[in-house]
Tab-separated table of C-alpha atoms in Angstrom:
chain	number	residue	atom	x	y	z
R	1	UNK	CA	-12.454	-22.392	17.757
R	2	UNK	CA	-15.093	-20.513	16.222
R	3	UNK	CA	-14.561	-17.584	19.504
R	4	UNK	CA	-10.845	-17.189	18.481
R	5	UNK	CA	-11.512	-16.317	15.017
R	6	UNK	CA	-14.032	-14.253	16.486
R	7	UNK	CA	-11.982	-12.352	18.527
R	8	UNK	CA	-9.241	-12.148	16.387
R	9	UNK	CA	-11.575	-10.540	14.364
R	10	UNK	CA	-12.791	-7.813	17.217
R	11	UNK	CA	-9.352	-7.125	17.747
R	12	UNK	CA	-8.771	-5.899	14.744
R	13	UNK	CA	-11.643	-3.929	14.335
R	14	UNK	CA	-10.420	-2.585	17.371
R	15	UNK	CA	-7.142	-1.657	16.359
R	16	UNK	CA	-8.091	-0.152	12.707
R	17	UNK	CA	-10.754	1.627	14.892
R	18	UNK	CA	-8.306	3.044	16.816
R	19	UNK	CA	-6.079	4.025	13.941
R	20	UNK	CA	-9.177	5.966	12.510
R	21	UNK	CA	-9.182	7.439	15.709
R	22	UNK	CA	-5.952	8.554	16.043
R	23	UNK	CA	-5.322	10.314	12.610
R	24	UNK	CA	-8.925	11.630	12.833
R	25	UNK	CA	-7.480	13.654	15.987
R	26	UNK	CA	-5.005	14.941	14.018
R	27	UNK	CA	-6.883	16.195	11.035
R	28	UNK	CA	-9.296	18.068	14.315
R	29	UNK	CA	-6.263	19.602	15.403
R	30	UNK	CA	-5.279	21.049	12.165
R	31	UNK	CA	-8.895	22.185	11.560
R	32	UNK	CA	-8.732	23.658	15.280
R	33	UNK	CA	-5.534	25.617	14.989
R	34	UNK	CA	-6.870	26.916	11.366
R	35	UNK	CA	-10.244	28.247	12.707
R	36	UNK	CA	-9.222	28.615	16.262
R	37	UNK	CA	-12.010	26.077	17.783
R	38	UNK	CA	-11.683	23.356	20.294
R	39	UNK	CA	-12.868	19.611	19.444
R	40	UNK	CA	-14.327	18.037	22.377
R	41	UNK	CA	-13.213	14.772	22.589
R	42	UNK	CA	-17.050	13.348	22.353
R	43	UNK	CA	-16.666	15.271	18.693
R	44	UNK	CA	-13.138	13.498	17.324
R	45	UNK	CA	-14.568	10.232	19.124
R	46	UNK	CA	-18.231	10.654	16.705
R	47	UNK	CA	-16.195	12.311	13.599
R	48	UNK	CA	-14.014	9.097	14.067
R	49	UNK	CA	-16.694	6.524	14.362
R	50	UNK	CA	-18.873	8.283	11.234
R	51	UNK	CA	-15.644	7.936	9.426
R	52	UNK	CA	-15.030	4.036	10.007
R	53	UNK	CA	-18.926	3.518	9.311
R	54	UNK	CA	-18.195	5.412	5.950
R	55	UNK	CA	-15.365	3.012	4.990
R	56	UNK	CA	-18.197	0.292	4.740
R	57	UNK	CA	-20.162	1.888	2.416
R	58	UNK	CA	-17.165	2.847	0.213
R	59	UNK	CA	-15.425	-0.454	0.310
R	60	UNK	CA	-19.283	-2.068	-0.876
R	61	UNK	CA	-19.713	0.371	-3.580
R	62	UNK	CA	-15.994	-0.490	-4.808
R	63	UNK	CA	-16.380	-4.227	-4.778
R	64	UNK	CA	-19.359	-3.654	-6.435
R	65	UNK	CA	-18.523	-1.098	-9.192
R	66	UNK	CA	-15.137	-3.610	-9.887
R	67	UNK	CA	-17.213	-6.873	-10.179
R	68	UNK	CA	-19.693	-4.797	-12.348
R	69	UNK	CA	-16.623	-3.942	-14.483
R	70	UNK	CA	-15.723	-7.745	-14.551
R	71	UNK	CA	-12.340	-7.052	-12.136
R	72	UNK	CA	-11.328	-8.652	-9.232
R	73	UNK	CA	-8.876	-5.369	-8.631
R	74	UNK	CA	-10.493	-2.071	-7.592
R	75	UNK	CA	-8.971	0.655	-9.461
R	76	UNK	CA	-8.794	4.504	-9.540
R	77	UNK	CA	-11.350	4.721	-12.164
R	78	UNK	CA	-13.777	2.656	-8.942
R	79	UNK	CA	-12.625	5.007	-6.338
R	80	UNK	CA	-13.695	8.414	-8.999
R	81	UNK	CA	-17.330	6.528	-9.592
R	82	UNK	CA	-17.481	6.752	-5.566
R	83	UNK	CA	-16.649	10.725	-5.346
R	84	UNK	CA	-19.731	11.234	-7.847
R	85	UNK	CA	-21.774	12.633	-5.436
R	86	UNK	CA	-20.258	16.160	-5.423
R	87	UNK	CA	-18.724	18.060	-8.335
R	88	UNK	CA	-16.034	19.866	-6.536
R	89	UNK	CA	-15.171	16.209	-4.863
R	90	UNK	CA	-15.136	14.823	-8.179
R	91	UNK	CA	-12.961	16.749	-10.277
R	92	UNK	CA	-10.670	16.819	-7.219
R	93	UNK	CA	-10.247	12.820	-6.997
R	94	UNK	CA	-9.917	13.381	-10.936
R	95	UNK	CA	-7.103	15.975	-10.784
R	96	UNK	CA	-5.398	13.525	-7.977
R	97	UNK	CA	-5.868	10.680	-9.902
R	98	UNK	CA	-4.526	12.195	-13.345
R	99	UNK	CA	-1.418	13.432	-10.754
R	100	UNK	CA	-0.985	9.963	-9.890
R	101	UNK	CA	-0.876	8.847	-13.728
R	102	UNK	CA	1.436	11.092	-14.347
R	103	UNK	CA	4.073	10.409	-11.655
R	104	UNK	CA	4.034	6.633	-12.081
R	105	UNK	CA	4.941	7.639	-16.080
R	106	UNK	CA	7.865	9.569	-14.761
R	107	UNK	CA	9.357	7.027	-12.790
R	108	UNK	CA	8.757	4.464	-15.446
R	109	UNK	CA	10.613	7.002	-17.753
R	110	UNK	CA	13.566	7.306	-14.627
R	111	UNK	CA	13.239	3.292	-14.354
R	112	UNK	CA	13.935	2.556	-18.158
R	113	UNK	CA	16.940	5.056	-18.319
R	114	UNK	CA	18.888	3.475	-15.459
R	115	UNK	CA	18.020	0.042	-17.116
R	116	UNK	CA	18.938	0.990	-20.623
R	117	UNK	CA	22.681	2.657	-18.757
R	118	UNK	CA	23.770	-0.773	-17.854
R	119	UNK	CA	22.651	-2.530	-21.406
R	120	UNK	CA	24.066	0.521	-23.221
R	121	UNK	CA	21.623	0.276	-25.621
R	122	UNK	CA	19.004	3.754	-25.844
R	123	UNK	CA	16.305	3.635	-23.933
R	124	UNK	CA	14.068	3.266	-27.181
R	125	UNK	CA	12.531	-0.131	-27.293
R	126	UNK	CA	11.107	0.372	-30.901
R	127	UNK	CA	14.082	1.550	-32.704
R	128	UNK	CA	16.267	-1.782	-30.953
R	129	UNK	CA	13.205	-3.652	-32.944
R	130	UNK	CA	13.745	-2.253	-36.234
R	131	UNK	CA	17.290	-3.037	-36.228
R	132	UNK	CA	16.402	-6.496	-35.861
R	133	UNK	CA	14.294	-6.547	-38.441
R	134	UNK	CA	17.074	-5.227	-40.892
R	135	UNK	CA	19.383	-7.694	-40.147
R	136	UNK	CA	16.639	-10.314	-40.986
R	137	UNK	CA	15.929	-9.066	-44.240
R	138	UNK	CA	19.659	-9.107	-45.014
R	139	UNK	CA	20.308	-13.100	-43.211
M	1	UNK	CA	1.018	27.932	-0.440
M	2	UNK	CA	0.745	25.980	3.325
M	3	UNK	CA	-0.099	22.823	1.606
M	4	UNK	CA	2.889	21.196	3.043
M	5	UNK	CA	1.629	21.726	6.608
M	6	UNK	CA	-1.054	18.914	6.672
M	7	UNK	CA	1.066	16.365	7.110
M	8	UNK	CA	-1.408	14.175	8.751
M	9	UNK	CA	-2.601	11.348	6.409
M	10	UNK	CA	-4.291	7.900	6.509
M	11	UNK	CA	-1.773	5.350	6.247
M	12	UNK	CA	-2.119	2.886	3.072
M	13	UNK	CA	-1.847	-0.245	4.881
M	14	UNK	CA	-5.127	1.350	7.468
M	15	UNK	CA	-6.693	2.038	4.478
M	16	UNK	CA	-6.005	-1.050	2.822
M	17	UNK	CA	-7.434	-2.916	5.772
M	18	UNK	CA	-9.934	-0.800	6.271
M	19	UNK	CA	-11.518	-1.667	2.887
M	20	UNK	CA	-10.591	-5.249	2.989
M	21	UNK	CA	-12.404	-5.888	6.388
M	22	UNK	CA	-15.750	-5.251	4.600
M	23	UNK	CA	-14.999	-6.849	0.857
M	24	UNK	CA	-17.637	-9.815	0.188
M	25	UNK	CA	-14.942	-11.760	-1.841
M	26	UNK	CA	-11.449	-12.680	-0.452
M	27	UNK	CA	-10.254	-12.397	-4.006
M	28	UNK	CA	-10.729	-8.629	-4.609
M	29	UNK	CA	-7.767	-6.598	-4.150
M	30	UNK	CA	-7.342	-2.924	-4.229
M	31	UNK	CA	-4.336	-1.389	-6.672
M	32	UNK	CA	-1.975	0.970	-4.611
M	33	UNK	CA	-3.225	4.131	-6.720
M	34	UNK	CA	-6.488	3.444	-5.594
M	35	UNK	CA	-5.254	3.508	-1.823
M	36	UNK	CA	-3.889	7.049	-2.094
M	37	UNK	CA	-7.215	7.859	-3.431
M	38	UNK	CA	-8.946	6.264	-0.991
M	39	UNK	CA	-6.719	7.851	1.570
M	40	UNK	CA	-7.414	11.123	0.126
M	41	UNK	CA	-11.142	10.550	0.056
M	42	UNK	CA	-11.334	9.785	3.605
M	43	UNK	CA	-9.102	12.708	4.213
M	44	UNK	CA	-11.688	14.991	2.644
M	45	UNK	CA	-14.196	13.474	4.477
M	46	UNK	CA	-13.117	13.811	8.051
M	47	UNK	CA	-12.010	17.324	7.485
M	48	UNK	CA	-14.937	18.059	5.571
M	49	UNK	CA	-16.781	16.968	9.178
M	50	UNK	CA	-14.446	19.049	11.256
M	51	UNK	CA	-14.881	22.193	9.316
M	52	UNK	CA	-18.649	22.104	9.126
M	53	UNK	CA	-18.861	21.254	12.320
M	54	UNK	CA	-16.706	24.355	13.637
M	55	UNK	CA	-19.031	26.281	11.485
M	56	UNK	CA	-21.942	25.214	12.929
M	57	UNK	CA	-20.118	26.166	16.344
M	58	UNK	CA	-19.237	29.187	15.112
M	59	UNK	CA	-23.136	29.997	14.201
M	60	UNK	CA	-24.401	28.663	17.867
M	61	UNK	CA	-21.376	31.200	19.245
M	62	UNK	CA	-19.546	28.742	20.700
M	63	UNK	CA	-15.900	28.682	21.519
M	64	UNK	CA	-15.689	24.672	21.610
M	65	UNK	CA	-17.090	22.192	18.965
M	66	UNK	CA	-19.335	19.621	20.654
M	67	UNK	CA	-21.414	16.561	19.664
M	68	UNK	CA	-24.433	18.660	18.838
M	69	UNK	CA	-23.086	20.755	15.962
M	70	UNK	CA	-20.980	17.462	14.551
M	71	UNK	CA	-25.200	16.046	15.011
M	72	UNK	CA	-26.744	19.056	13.449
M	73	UNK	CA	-24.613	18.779	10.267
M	74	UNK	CA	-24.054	15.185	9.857
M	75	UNK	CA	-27.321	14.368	7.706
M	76	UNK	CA	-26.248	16.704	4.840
M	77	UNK	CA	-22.231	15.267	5.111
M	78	UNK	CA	-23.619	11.777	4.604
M	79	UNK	CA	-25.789	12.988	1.508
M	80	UNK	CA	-22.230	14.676	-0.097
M	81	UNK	CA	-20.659	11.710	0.247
Protein backbone atom coordinates (compact mmCIF):
# COMPACT_ATOMS: atom_id res chain seq x y z
CA UNK A 1 0.00 0.00 0.00
CA UNK A 2 2.44 2.28 1.29
CA UNK A 3 4.63 1.69 -2.52
CA UNK A 4 1.48 2.87 -4.45
CA UNK A 5 1.16 6.05 -2.72
CA UNK A 6 4.70 6.16 -3.20
CA UNK A 7 4.73 5.91 -6.66
CA UNK A 8 1.86 7.78 -7.29
CA UNK A 9 3.75 10.27 -5.76
CA UNK A 10 7.07 9.81 -8.17
CA UNK A 11 4.86 9.98 -10.93
CA UNK A 12 3.88 13.09 -10.41
CA UNK A 13 6.97 14.56 -9.63
CA UNK A 14 7.75 13.16 -12.78
CA UNK A 15 5.21 14.66 -14.77
CA UNK A 16 5.35 18.38 -13.15
CA UNK A 17 9.13 17.76 -13.76
CA UNK A 18 8.56 17.30 -17.10
CA UNK A 19 6.21 20.21 -17.50
CA UNK A 20 9.08 22.43 -16.02
CA UNK A 21 10.97 20.95 -18.60
CA UNK A 22 9.05 21.53 -21.38
CA UNK A 23 8.14 25.31 -20.98
CA UNK A 24 11.72 25.85 -19.71
CA UNK A 25 12.70 24.81 -23.46
CA UNK A 26 10.62 27.24 -24.67
CA UNK A 27 11.63 30.25 -22.69
CA UNK A 28 15.65 28.87 -24.10
CA UNK A 29 14.37 29.14 -27.42
CA UNK A 30 13.09 32.58 -27.14
CA UNK A 31 16.30 33.64 -25.32
CA UNK A 32 18.24 31.76 -28.27
CA UNK A 33 16.53 33.37 -31.21
CA UNK A 34 16.89 36.92 -29.24
CA UNK A 35 20.70 36.63 -28.71
CA UNK A 36 21.37 34.19 -31.44
CA UNK A 37 22.93 31.29 -29.06
CA UNK A 38 22.28 27.63 -28.98
CA UNK A 39 21.12 25.81 -25.59
CA UNK A 40 22.60 22.50 -25.34
CA UNK A 41 20.22 20.28 -24.19
CA UNK A 42 22.51 19.39 -20.90
CA UNK A 43 21.79 23.44 -20.32
CA UNK A 44 17.62 23.47 -20.67
CA UNK A 45 17.85 19.94 -18.83
CA UNK A 46 20.09 21.92 -15.58
CA UNK A 47 18.12 25.43 -16.14
CA UNK A 48 15.01 23.08 -15.79
CA UNK A 49 16.02 21.10 -12.81
CA UNK A 50 17.45 24.53 -10.87
CA UNK A 51 14.05 25.81 -11.65
CA UNK A 52 11.90 22.87 -10.01
CA UNK A 53 14.50 22.92 -6.98
CA UNK A 54 13.60 26.74 -6.76
CA UNK A 55 9.84 26.03 -6.53
CA UNK A 56 10.70 24.35 -3.07
CA UNK A 57 12.18 27.08 -1.60
CA UNK A 58 9.44 29.50 -2.80
CA UNK A 59 6.51 27.36 -1.94
CA UNK A 60 8.37 27.07 1.97
CA UNK A 61 8.89 30.69 2.23
CA UNK A 62 5.07 31.22 1.15
CA UNK A 63 3.59 28.77 3.59
CA UNK A 64 5.63 30.29 5.92
CA UNK A 65 5.18 34.07 5.37
CA UNK A 66 1.02 33.11 5.19
CA UNK A 67 1.00 31.15 8.54
CA UNK A 68 3.18 34.05 9.96
CA UNK A 69 0.36 36.34 8.73
CA UNK A 70 -2.20 33.97 10.49
CA UNK A 71 -3.68 32.71 6.75
CA UNK A 72 -4.19 29.50 5.54
CA UNK A 73 -4.35 31.25 1.79
CA UNK A 74 -1.10 32.53 0.25
CA UNK A 75 -1.69 35.77 -1.29
CA UNK A 76 -0.01 38.32 -3.64
CA UNK A 77 1.17 40.37 -0.83
CA UNK A 78 3.30 36.48 0.15
CA UNK A 79 4.46 36.06 -3.33
CA UNK A 80 5.97 40.25 -3.29
CA UNK A 81 7.75 39.34 0.34
CA UNK A 82 9.45 36.41 -1.85
CA UNK A 83 10.78 38.84 -4.83
CA UNK A 84 12.56 40.96 -1.94
CA UNK A 85 15.74 39.95 -2.82
CA UNK A 86 16.23 42.27 -5.84
CA UNK A 87 14.86 45.78 -6.34
CA UNK A 88 14.24 45.67 -9.99
CA UNK A 89 12.41 42.07 -9.23
CA UNK A 90 10.50 43.71 -6.66
CA UNK A 91 8.92 46.63 -8.00
CA UNK A 92 8.25 44.43 -11.05
CA UNK A 93 6.08 41.70 -9.05
CA UNK A 94 4.64 45.08 -7.49
CA UNK A 95 3.70 46.74 -10.80
CA UNK A 96 2.19 43.09 -11.87
CA UNK A 97 0.49 42.70 -8.87
CA UNK A 98 -1.11 46.35 -8.75
CA UNK A 99 -2.04 45.30 -12.74
CA UNK A 100 -3.74 42.41 -11.40
CA UNK A 101 -5.77 44.62 -8.76
CA UNK A 102 -6.76 46.63 -11.16
CA UNK A 103 -8.20 44.24 -13.77
CA UNK A 104 -10.14 42.13 -11.28
CA UNK A 105 -11.84 45.86 -10.29
CA UNK A 106 -12.76 46.21 -13.91
CA UNK A 107 -14.45 43.12 -14.35
CA UNK A 108 -16.18 43.47 -11.05
CA UNK A 109 -17.28 46.94 -12.44
CA UNK A 110 -18.34 44.87 -16.07
CA UNK A 111 -19.91 42.05 -13.64
CA UNK A 112 -22.21 44.51 -11.59
CA UNK A 113 -23.47 46.36 -14.80
CA UNK A 114 -24.73 43.23 -16.56
CA UNK A 115 -26.29 42.24 -13.12
CA UNK A 116 -27.86 45.57 -12.37
CA UNK A 117 -29.35 45.36 -16.61
CA UNK A 118 -31.54 42.50 -15.71
CA UNK A 119 -32.79 44.03 -12.10
CA UNK A 120 -33.12 47.44 -13.79
CA UNK A 121 -32.17 49.02 -10.90
CA UNK A 122 -28.50 51.34 -11.26
CA UNK A 123 -25.70 49.70 -10.59
CA UNK A 124 -25.29 51.85 -7.29
CA UNK A 125 -25.73 49.69 -4.28
CA UNK A 126 -25.68 52.71 -1.80
CA UNK A 127 -28.15 54.96 -3.33
CA UNK A 128 -30.85 51.56 -3.61
CA UNK A 129 -30.03 51.75 0.41
CA UNK A 130 -31.00 55.18 1.01
CA UNK A 131 -34.20 54.81 -0.67
CA UNK A 132 -35.02 52.26 1.73
CA UNK A 133 -34.31 54.11 4.40
CA UNK A 134 -36.79 56.94 3.25
CA UNK A 135 -39.54 54.87 2.92
CA UNK A 136 -38.92 53.71 6.58
CA UNK A 137 -38.94 56.97 8.00
CA UNK A 138 -42.22 57.68 6.19
CA UNK A 139 -44.00 53.75 7.21
CA UNK B 1 6.76 46.88 -28.31
CA UNK B 2 7.42 42.74 -28.99
CA UNK B 3 5.95 41.98 -25.69
CA UNK B 4 3.31 39.95 -27.30
CA UNK B 5 5.88 37.52 -28.75
CA UNK B 6 6.69 35.56 -25.50
CA UNK B 7 3.93 33.66 -25.50
CA UNK B 8 5.46 30.90 -23.58
CA UNK B 9 4.19 30.81 -19.93
CA UNK B 10 3.92 28.45 -16.92
CA UNK B 11 0.59 27.10 -16.78
CA UNK B 12 -1.48 27.91 -13.42
CA UNK B 13 -2.54 24.52 -12.69
CA UNK B 14 1.79 23.45 -13.04
CA UNK B 15 2.27 26.12 -10.91
CA UNK B 16 -0.37 25.42 -8.61
CA UNK B 17 0.96 21.91 -8.21
CA UNK B 18 4.15 22.80 -8.22
CA UNK B 19 3.76 24.76 -4.95
CA UNK B 20 1.33 22.40 -3.44
CA UNK B 21 3.72 19.33 -3.77
CA UNK B 22 6.03 20.98 -1.18
CA UNK B 23 3.30 22.83 1.31
CA UNK B 24 3.73 21.32 5.02
CA UNK B 25 -0.10 21.72 5.63
CA UNK B 26 -2.81 20.20 3.33
CA UNK B 27 -4.93 23.14 4.33
CA UNK B 28 -2.96 26.01 2.70
CA UNK B 29 -4.18 27.09 -0.53
CA UNK B 30 -2.78 29.53 -2.93
CA UNK B 31 -5.34 32.50 -4.35
CA UNK B 32 -5.33 32.54 -8.27
CA UNK B 33 -3.59 36.14 -8.27
CA UNK B 34 -0.91 34.72 -6.50
CA UNK B 35 -0.48 31.93 -9.29
CA UNK B 36 0.03 34.47 -12.07
CA UNK B 37 2.59 35.89 -9.84
CA UNK B 38 4.09 32.93 -9.14
CA UNK B 39 4.02 32.09 -12.79
CA UNK B 40 5.62 35.28 -13.55
CA UNK B 41 8.28 34.82 -10.92
CA UNK B 42 9.37 31.61 -12.24
CA UNK B 43 9.22 33.12 -15.65
CA UNK B 44 11.80 35.69 -14.61
CA UNK B 45 13.74 33.22 -13.17
CA UNK B 46 14.36 30.75 -15.93
CA UNK B 47 14.95 33.49 -18.38
CA UNK B 48 16.94 35.31 -16.03
CA UNK B 49 19.20 31.79 -16.19
CA UNK B 50 19.10 31.64 -19.94
CA UNK B 51 20.25 35.13 -20.52
CA UNK B 52 23.14 35.07 -18.09
CA UNK B 53 24.07 32.08 -19.16
CA UNK B 54 24.33 33.16 -23.00
CA UNK B 55 26.31 35.96 -21.60
CA UNK B 56 28.65 34.05 -19.98
CA UNK B 57 28.91 32.13 -23.46
CA UNK B 58 29.20 35.06 -25.13
CA UNK B 59 32.37 36.13 -22.78
CA UNK B 60 34.08 32.42 -23.17
CA UNK B 61 33.39 33.12 -27.24
CA UNK B 62 31.29 30.50 -27.66
CA UNK B 63 28.65 29.97 -30.26
CA UNK B 64 26.59 27.32 -28.05
CA UNK B 65 25.55 27.68 -24.32
CA UNK B 66 26.72 24.65 -22.34
CA UNK B 67 26.55 23.35 -18.75
CA UNK B 68 29.66 25.22 -17.73
CA UNK B 69 28.53 28.82 -18.26
CA UNK B 70 24.76 27.85 -16.82
CA UNK B 71 27.61 26.42 -13.68
CA UNK B 72 29.71 29.50 -13.70
CA UNK B 73 26.71 31.83 -13.13
CA UNK B 74 24.39 29.84 -11.11
CA UNK B 75 25.81 30.83 -7.51
CA UNK B 76 25.03 34.57 -8.02
CA UNK B 77 21.24 33.58 -9.73
CA UNK B 78 20.48 31.67 -6.55
CA UNK B 79 21.66 34.73 -4.31
CA UNK B 80 19.05 37.17 -6.61
CA UNK B 81 16.50 35.06 -5.97
Amino acid sequence: MADTEEQRKFTQTQRLKAAVHYTTGLFCQEVAEHKEVEFSKQTIAAIAETTFRQCEIFARDLEAFARHAKRTTVNAEDVKLTARRSNALFSFITQRSEELVSNNQEQKEKRKKAGGKAKKKSDAPLQSGMDEDEDSNIA
Amino acid sequence: MEARESGAAFKKETVFKLLSLYFKDDKTKVSSDAIVLMAEMLKIFVKEAAIRASKQAHTEDCDCVQVEHFEKILPQLLLDF
